[in-house]
JSON list of C-alpha atoms in Angstrom, two decimals:
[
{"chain": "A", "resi": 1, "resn": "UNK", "atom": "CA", "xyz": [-25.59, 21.49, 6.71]},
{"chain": "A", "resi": 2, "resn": "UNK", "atom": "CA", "xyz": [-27.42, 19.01, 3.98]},
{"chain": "A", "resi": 3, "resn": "UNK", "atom": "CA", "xyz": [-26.95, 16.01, 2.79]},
{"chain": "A", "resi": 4, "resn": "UNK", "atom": "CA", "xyz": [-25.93, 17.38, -0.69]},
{"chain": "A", "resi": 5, "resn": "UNK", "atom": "CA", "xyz": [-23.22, 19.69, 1.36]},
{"chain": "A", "resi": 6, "resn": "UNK", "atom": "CA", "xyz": [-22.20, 16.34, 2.89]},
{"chain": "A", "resi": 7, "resn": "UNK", "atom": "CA", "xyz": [-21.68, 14.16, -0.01]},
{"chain": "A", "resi": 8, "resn": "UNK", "atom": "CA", "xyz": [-19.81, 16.89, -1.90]},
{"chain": "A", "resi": 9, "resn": "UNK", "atom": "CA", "xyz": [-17.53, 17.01, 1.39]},
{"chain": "A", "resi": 10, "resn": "UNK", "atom": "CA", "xyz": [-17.08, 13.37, 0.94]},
{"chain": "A", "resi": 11, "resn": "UNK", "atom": "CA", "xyz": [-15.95, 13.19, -2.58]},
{"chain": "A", "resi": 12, "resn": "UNK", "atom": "CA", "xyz": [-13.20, 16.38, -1.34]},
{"chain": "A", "resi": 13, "resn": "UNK", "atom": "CA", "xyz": [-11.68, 13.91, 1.45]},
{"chain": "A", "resi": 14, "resn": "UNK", "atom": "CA", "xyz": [-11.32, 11.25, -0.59]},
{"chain": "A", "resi": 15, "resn": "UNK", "atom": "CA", "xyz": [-9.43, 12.98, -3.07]},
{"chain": "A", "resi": 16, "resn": "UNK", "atom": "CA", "xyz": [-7.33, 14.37, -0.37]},
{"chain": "A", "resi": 17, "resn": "UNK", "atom": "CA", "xyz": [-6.73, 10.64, 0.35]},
{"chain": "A", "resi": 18, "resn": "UNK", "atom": "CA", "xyz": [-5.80, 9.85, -2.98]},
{"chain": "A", "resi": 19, "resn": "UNK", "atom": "CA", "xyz": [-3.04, 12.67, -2.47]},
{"chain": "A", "resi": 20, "resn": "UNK", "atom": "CA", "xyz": [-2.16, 10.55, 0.84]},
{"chain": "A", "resi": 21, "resn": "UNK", "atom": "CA", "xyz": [-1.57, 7.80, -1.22]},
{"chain": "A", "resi": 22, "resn": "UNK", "atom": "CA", "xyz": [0.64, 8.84, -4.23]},
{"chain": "A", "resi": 23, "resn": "UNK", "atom": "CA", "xyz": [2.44, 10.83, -0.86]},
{"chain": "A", "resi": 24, "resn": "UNK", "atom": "CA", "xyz": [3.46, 7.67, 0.65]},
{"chain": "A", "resi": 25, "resn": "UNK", "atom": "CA", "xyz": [4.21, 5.80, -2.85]},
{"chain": "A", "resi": 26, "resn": "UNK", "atom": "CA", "xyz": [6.63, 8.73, -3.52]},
{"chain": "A", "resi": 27, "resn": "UNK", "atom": "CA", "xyz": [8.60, 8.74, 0.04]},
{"chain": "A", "resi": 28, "resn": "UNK", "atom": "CA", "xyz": [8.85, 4.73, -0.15]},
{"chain": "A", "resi": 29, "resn": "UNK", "atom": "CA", "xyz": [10.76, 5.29, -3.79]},
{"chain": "A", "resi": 30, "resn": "UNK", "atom": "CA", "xyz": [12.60, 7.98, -2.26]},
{"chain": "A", "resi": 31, "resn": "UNK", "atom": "CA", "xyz": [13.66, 5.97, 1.00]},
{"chain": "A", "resi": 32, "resn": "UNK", "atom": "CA", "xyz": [14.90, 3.15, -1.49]},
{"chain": "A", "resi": 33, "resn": "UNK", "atom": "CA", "xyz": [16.93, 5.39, -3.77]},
{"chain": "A", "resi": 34, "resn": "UNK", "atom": "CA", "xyz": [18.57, 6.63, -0.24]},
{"chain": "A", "resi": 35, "resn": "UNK", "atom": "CA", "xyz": [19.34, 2.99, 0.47]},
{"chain": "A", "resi": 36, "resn": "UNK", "atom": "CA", "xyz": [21.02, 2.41, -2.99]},
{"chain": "A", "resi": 37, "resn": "UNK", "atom": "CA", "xyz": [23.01, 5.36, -3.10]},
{"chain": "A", "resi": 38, "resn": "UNK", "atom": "CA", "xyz": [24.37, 4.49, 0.73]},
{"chain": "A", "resi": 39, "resn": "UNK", "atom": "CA", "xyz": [22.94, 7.70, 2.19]},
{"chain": "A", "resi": 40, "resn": "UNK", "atom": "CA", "xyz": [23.31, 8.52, 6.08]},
{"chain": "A", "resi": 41, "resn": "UNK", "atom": "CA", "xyz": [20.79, 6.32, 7.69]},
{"chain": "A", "resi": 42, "resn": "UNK", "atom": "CA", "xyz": [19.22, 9.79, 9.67]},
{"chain": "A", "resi": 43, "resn": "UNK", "atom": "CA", "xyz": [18.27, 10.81, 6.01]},
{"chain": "A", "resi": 44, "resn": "UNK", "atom": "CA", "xyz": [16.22, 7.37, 5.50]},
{"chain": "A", "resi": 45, "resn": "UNK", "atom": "CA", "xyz": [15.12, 7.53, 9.27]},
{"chain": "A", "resi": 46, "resn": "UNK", "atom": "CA", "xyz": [13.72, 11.13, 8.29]},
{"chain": "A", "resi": 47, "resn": "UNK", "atom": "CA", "xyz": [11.73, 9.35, 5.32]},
{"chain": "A", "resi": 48, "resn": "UNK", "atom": "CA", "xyz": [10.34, 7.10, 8.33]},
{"chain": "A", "resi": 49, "resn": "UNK", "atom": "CA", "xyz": [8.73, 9.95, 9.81]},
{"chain": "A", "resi": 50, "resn": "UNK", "atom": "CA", "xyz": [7.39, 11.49, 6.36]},
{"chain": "A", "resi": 51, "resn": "UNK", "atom": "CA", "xyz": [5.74, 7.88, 6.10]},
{"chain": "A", "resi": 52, "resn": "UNK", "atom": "CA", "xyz": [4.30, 8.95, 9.98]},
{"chain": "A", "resi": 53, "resn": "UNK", "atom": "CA", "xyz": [3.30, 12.18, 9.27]},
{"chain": "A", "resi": 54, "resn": "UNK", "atom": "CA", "xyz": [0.96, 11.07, 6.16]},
{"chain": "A", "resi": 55, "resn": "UNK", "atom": "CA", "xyz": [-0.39, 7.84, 8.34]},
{"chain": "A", "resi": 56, "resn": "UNK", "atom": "CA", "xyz": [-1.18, 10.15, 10.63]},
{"chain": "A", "resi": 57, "resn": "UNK", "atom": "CA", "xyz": [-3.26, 12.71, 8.13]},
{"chain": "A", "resi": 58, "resn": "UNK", "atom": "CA", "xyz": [-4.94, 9.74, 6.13]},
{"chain": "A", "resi": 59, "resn": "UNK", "atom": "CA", "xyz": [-6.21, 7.94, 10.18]},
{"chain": "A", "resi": 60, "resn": "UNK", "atom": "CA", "xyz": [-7.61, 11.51, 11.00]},
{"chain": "A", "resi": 61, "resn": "UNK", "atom": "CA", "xyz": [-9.03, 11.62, 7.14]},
{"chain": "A", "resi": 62, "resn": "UNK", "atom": "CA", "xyz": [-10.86, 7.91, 7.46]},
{"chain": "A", "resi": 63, "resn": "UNK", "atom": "CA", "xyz": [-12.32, 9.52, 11.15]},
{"chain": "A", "resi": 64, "resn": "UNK", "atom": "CA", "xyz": [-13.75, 12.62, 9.24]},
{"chain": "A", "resi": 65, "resn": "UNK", "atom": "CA", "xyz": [-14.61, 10.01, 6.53]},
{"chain": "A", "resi": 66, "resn": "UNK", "atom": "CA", "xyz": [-16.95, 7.28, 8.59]},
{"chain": "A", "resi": 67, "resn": "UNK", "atom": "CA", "xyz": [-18.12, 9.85, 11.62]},
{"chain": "A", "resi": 68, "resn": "UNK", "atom": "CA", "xyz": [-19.76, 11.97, 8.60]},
{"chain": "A", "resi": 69, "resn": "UNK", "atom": "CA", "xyz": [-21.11, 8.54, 6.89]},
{"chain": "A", "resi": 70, "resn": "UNK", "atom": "CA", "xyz": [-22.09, 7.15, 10.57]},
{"chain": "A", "resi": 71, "resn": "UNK", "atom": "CA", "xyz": [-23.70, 10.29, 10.59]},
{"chain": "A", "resi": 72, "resn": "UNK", "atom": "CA", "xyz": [-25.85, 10.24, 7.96]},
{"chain": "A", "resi": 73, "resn": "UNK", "atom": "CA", "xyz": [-26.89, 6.26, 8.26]},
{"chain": "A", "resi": 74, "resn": "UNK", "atom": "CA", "xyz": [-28.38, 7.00, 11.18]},
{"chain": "A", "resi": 75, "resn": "UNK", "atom": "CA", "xyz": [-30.48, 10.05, 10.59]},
{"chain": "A", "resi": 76, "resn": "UNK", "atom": "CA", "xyz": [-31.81, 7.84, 7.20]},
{"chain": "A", "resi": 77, "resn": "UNK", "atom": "CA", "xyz": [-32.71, 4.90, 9.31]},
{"chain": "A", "resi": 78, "resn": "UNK", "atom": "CA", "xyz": [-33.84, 6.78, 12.25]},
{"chain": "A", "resi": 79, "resn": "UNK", "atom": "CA", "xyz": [-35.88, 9.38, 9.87]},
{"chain": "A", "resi": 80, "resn": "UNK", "atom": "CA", "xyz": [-36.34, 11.68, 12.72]},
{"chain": "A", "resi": 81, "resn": "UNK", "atom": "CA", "xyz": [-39.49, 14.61, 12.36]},
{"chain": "A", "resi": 82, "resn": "UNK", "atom": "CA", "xyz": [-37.04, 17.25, 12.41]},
{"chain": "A", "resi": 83, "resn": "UNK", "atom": "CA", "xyz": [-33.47, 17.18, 11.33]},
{"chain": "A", "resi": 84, "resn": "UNK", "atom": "CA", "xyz": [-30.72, 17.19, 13.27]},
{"chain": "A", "resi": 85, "resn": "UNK", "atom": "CA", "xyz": [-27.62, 19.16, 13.76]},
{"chain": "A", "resi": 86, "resn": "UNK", "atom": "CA", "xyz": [-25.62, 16.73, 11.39]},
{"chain": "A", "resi": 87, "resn": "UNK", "atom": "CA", "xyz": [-22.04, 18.57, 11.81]},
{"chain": "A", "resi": 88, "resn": "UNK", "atom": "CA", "xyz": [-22.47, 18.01, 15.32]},
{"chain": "A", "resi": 89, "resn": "UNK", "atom": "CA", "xyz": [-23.14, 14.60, 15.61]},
{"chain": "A", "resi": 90, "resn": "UNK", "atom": "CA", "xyz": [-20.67, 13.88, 13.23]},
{"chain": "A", "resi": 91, "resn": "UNK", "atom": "CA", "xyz": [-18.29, 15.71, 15.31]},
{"chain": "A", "resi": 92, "resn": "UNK", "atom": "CA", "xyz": [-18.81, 14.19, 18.03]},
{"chain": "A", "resi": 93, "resn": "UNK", "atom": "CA", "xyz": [-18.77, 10.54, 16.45]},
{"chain": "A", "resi": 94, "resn": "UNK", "atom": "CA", "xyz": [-14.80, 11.71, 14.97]},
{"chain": "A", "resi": 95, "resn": "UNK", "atom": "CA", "xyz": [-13.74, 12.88, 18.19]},
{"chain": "A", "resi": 96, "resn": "UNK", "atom": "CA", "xyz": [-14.64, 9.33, 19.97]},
{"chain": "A", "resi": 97, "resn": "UNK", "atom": "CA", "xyz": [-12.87, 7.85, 17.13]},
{"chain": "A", "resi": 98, "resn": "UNK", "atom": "CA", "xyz": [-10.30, 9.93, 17.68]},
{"chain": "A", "resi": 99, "resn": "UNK", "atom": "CA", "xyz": [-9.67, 9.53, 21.29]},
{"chain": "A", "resi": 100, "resn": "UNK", "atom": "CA", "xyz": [-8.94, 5.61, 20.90]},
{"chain": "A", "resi": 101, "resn": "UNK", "atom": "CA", "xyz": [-6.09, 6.70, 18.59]},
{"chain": "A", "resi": 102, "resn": "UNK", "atom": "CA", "xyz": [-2.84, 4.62, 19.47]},
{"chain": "A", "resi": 103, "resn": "UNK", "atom": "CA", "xyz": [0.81, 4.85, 18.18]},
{"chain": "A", "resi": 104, "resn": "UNK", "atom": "CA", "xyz": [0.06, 0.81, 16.84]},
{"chain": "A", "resi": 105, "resn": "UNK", "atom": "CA", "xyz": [-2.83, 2.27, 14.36]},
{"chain": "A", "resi": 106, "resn": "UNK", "atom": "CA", "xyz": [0.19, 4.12, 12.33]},
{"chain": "A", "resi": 107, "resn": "UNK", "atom": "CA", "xyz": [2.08, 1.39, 11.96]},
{"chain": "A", "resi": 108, "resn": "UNK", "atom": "CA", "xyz": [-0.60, -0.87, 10.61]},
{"chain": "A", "resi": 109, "resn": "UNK", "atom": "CA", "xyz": [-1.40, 1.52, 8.05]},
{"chain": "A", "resi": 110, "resn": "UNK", "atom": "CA", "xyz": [-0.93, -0.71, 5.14]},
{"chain": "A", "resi": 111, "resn": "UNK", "atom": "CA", "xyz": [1.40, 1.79, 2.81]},
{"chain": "A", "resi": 112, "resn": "UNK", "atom": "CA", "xyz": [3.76, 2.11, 6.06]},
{"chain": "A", "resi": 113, "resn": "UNK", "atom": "CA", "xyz": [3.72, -1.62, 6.36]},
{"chain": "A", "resi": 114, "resn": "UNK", "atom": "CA", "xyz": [4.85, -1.93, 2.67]},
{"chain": "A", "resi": 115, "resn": "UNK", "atom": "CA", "xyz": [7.72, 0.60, 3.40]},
{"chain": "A", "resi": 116, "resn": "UNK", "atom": "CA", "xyz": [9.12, -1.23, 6.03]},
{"chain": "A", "resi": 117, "resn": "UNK", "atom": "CA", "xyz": [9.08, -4.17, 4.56]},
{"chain": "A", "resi": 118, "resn": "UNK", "atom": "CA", "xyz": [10.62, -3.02, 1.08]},
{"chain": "A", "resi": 119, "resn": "UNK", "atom": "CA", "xyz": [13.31, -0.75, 3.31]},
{"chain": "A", "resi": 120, "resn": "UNK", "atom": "CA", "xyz": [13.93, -4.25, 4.90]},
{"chain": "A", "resi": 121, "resn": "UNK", "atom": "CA", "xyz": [14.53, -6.07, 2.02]},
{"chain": "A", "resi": 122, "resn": "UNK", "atom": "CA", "xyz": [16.53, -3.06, 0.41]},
{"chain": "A", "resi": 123, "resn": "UNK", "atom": "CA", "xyz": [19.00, -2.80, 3.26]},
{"chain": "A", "resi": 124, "resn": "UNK", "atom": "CA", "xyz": [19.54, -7.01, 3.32]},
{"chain": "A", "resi": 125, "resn": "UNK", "atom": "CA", "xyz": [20.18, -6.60, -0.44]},
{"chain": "A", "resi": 126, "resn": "UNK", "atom": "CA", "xyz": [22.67, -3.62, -0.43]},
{"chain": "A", "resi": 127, "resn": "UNK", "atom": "CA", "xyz": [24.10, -3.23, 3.73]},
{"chain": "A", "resi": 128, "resn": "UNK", "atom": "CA", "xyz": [24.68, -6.97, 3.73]},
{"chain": "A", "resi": 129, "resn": "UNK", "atom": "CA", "xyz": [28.55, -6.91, 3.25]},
{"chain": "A", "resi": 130, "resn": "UNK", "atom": "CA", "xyz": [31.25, -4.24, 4.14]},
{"chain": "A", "resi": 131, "resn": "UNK", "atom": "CA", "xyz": [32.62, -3.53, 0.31]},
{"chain": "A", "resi": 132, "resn": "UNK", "atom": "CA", "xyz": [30.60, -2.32, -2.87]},
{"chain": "A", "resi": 133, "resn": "UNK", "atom": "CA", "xyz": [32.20, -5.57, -4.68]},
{"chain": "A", "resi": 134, "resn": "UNK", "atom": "CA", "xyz": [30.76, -7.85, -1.72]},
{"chain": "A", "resi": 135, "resn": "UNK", "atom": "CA", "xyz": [27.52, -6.28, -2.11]},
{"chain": "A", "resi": 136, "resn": "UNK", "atom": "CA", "xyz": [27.33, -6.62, -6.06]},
{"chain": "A", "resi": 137, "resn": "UNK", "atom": "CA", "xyz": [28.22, -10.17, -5.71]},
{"chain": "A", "resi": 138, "resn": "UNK", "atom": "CA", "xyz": [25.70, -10.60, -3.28]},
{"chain": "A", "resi": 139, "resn": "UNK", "atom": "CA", "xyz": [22.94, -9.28, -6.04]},
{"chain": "A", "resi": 140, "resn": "UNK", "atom": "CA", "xyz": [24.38, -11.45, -8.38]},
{"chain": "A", "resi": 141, "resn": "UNK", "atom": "CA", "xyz": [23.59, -14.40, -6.38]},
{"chain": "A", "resi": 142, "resn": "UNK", "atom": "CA", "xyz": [20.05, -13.16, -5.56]},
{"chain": "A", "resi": 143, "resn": "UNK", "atom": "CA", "xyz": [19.64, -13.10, -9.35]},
{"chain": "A", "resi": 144, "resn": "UNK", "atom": "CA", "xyz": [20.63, -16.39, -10.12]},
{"chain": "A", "resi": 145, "resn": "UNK", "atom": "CA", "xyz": [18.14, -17.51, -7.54]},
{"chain": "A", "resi": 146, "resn": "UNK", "atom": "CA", "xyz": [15.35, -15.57, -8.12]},
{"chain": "A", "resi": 147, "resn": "UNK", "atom": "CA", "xyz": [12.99, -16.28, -10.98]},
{"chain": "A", "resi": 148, "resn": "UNK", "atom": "CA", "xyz": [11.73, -13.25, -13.35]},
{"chain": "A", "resi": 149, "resn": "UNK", "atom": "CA", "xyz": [9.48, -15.66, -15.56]},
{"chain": "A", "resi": 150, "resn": "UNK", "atom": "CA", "xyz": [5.94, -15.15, -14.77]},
{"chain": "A", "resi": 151, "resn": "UNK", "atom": "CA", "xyz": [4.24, -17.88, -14.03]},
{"chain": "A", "resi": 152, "resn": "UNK", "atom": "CA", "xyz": [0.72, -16.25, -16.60]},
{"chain": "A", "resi": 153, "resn": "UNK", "atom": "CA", "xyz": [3.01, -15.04, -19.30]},
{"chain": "A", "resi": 154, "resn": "UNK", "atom": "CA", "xyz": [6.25, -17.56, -18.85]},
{"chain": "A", "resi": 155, "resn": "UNK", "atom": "CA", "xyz": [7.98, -13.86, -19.89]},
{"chain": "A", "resi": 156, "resn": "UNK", "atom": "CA", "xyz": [10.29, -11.79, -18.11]},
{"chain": "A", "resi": 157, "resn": "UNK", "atom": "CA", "xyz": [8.29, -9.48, -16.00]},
{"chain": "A", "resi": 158, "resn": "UNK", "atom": "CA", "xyz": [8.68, -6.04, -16.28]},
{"chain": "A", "resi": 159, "resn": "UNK", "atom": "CA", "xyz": [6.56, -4.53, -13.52]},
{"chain": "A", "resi": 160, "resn": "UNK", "atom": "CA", "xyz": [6.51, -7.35, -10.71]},
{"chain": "A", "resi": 161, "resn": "UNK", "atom": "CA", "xyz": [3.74, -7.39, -8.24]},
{"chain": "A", "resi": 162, "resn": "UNK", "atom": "CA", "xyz": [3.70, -9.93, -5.06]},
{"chain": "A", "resi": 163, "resn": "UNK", "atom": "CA", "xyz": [0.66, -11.89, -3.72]},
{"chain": "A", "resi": 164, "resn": "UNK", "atom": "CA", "xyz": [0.57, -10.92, 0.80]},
{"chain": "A", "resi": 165, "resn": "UNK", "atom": "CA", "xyz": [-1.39, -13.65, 0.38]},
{"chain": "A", "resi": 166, "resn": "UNK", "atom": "CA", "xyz": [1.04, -16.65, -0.71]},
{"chain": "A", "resi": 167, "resn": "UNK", "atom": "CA", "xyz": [4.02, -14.33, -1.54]},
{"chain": "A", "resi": 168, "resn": "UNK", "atom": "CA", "xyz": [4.33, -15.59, -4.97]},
{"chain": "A", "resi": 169, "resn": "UNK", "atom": "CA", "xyz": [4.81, -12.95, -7.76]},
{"chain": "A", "resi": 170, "resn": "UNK", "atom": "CA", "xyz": [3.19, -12.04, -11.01]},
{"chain": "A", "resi": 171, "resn": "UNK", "atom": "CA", "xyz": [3.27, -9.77, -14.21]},
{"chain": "A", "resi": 172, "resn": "UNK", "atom": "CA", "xyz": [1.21, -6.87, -12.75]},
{"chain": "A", "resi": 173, "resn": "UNK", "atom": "CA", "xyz": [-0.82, -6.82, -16.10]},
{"chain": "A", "resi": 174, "resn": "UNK", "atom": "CA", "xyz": [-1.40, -10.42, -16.25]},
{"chain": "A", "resi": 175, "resn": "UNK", "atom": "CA", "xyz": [-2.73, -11.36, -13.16]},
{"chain": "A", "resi": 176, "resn": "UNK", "atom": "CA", "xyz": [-5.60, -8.32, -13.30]},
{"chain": "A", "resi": 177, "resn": "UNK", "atom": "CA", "xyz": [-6.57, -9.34, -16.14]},
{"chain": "A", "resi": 178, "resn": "UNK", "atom": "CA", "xyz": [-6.76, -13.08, -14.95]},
{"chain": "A", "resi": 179, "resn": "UNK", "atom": "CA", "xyz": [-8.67, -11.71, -12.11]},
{"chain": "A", "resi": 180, "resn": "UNK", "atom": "CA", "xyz": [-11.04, -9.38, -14.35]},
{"chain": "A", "resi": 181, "resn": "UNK", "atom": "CA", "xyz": [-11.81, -12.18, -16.93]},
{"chain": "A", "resi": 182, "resn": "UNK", "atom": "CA", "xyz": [-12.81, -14.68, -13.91]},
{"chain": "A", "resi": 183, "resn": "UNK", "atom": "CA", "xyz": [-14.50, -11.89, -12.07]},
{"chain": "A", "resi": 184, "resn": "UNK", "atom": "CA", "xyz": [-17.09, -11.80, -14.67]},
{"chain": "A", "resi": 185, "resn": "UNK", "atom": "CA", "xyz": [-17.49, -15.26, -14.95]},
{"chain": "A", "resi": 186, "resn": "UNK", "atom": "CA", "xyz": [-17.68, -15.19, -10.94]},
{"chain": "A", "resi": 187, "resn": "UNK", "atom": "CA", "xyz": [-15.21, -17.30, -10.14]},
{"chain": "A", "resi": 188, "resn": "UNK", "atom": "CA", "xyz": [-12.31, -17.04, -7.97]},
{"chain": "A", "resi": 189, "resn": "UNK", "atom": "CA", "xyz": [-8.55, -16.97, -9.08]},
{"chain": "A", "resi": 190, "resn": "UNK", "atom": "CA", "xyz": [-6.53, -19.76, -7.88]},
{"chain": "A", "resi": 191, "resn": "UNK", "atom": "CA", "xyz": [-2.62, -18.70, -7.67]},
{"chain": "A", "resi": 192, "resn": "UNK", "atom": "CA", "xyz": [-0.93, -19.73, -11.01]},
{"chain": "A", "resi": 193, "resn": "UNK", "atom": "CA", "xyz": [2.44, -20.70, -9.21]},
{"chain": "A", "resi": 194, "resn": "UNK", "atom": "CA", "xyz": [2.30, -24.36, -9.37]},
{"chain": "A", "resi": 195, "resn": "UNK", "atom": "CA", "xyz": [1.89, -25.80, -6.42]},
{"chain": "A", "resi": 196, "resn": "UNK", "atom": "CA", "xyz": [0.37, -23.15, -4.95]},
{"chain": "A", "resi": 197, "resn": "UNK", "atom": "CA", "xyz": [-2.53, -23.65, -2.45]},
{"chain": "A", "resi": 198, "resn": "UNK", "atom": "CA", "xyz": [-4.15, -20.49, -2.40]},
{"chain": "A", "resi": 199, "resn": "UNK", "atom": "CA", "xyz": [-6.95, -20.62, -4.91]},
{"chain": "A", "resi": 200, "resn": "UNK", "atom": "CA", "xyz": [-9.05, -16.94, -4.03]},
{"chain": "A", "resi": 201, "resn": "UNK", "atom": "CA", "xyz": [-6.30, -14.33, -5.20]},
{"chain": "A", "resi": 202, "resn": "UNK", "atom": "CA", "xyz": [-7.57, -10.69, -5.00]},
{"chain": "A", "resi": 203, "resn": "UNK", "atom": "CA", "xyz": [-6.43, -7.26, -6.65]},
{"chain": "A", "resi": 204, "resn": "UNK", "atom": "CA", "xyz": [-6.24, -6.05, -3.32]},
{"chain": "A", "resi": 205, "resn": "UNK", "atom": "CA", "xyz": [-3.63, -8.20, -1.92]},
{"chain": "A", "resi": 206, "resn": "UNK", "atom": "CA", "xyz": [-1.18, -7.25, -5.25]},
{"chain": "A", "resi": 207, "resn": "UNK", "atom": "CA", "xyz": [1.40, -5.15, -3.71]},
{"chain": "A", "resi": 208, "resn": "UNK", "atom": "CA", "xyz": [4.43, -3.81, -6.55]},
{"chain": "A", "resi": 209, "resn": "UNK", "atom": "CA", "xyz": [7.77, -5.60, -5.59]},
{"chain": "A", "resi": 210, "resn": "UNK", "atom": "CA", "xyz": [9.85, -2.86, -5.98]},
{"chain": "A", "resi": 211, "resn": "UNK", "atom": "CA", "xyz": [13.05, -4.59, -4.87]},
{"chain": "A", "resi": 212, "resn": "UNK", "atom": "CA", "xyz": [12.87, -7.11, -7.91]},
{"chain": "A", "resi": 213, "resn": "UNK", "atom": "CA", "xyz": [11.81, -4.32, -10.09]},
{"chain": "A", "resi": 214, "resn": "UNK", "atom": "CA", "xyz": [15.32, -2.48, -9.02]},
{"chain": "A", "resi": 215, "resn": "UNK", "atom": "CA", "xyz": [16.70, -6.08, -10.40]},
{"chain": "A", "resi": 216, "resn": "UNK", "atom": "CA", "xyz": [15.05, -6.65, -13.33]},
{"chain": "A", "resi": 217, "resn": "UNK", "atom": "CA", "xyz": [15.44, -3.17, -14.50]},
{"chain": "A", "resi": 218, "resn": "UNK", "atom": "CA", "xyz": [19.91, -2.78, -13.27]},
{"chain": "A", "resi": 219, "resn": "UNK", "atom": "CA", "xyz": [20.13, -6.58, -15.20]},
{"chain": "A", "resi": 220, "resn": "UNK", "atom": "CA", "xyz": [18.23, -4.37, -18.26]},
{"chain": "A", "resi": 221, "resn": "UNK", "atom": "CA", "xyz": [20.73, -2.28, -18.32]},
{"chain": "A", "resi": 222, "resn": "UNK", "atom": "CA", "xyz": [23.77, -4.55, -18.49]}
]
């Protein structure tokens, strides 16, 4: 096996873990529809373990991922006279990784994380009270308190994302571009709440808020 076979075996797991991703995205937007429509909880519980089943594949797919580039790192730096059997080594690198595999690495997977805590928030919003009428009131209260002005635009978002950071919440398109523009000037974003603290806000901690969405777009319609 060559280096060449290994990069181009790479690029193919990565793409697999791009399918991972939109996976998860889809069974989180399914598991919230279930919650909105008042489904039987086994059919959300059964959206749990689709969430599971793809933490599981994209754990096994970051093993194959760093073993292989492990792999390679070290016969570079090592630059031994003749080359080794890289598929082995690498396979035996994934299986140590593998063997330190706990139930606890699942649920940190970050997507998982971001389903329970939506499916959390979706159940407070619409299981809170016995009656439909209890629970729309309910939602009508949660809109009066929550604020849909952006802090960047001072608009009413339309595609809300939340900082893990601070837990404050932006128009997606606003606040990456805020971060590109000072990214070239290198400088760090500081939270545009006011009275925020946290002055180094990242793309990656930009999670979509998919309860308020569910708001903003139901008030839309009315």
């Amino acid at each position: 096996i060559s280096f060449n076979a290994i990069d181009s075996a790479l690029s193919s797991l990565k793409n697999c873990q791009s399918y991972i991703n939109s996976g998860m995205d889809v069974a989180t937007q399914v598991a919230l529809d279930l919650v909105e429509s008042f489904n039987d909880e086994e059919d959300i519980n059964n959206m749990e373990k689709v969430m599971l089943e793809y933490a599981t594949m994209d754990r096994e797919l970051n093993h194959y991922i760093k073993a292989f580039e492990e792999t390679i790192n070290q016969v570079k730096r090592e630059k031994p006279e003749n080359l080794p059997d890289l598929e082995n080594l690498a396979r035996e690198k994934f299986l140590e990784m593998e063997s330190k595999n706990s139930d606890s690495d699942l649920e940190r997977n970050e997507k998982y994380m971001y389903f329970k805590d939506q499916l959390k928030e979706m159940k407070k919003q619409y299981h809170g009270n016995d009656t439909i009428e209890q629970i729309d009131e309910d939602i009508a209260v949660t809109r009066s308190q929550t604020n849909f002005i952006c802090p960047i635009t001072q608009m009413t978002m339309k595609r809300p994302v939340r900082n893990k950071v601070c837990g404050h919440i932006y128009e997606e398109d606003a606040i990456r571009e805020m971060i590109q523009t000072q990214k070239q000037k290198k400088k760090k974003v500081r939270c545009p709440k006011m009275g925020c603290s946290h002055d180094d806000v990242k793309a990656s901690d930009l999670v979509p808020d998919e309860i308020l969405k569910r708001v903003l777009d139901s008030q839309k319609k009315q």
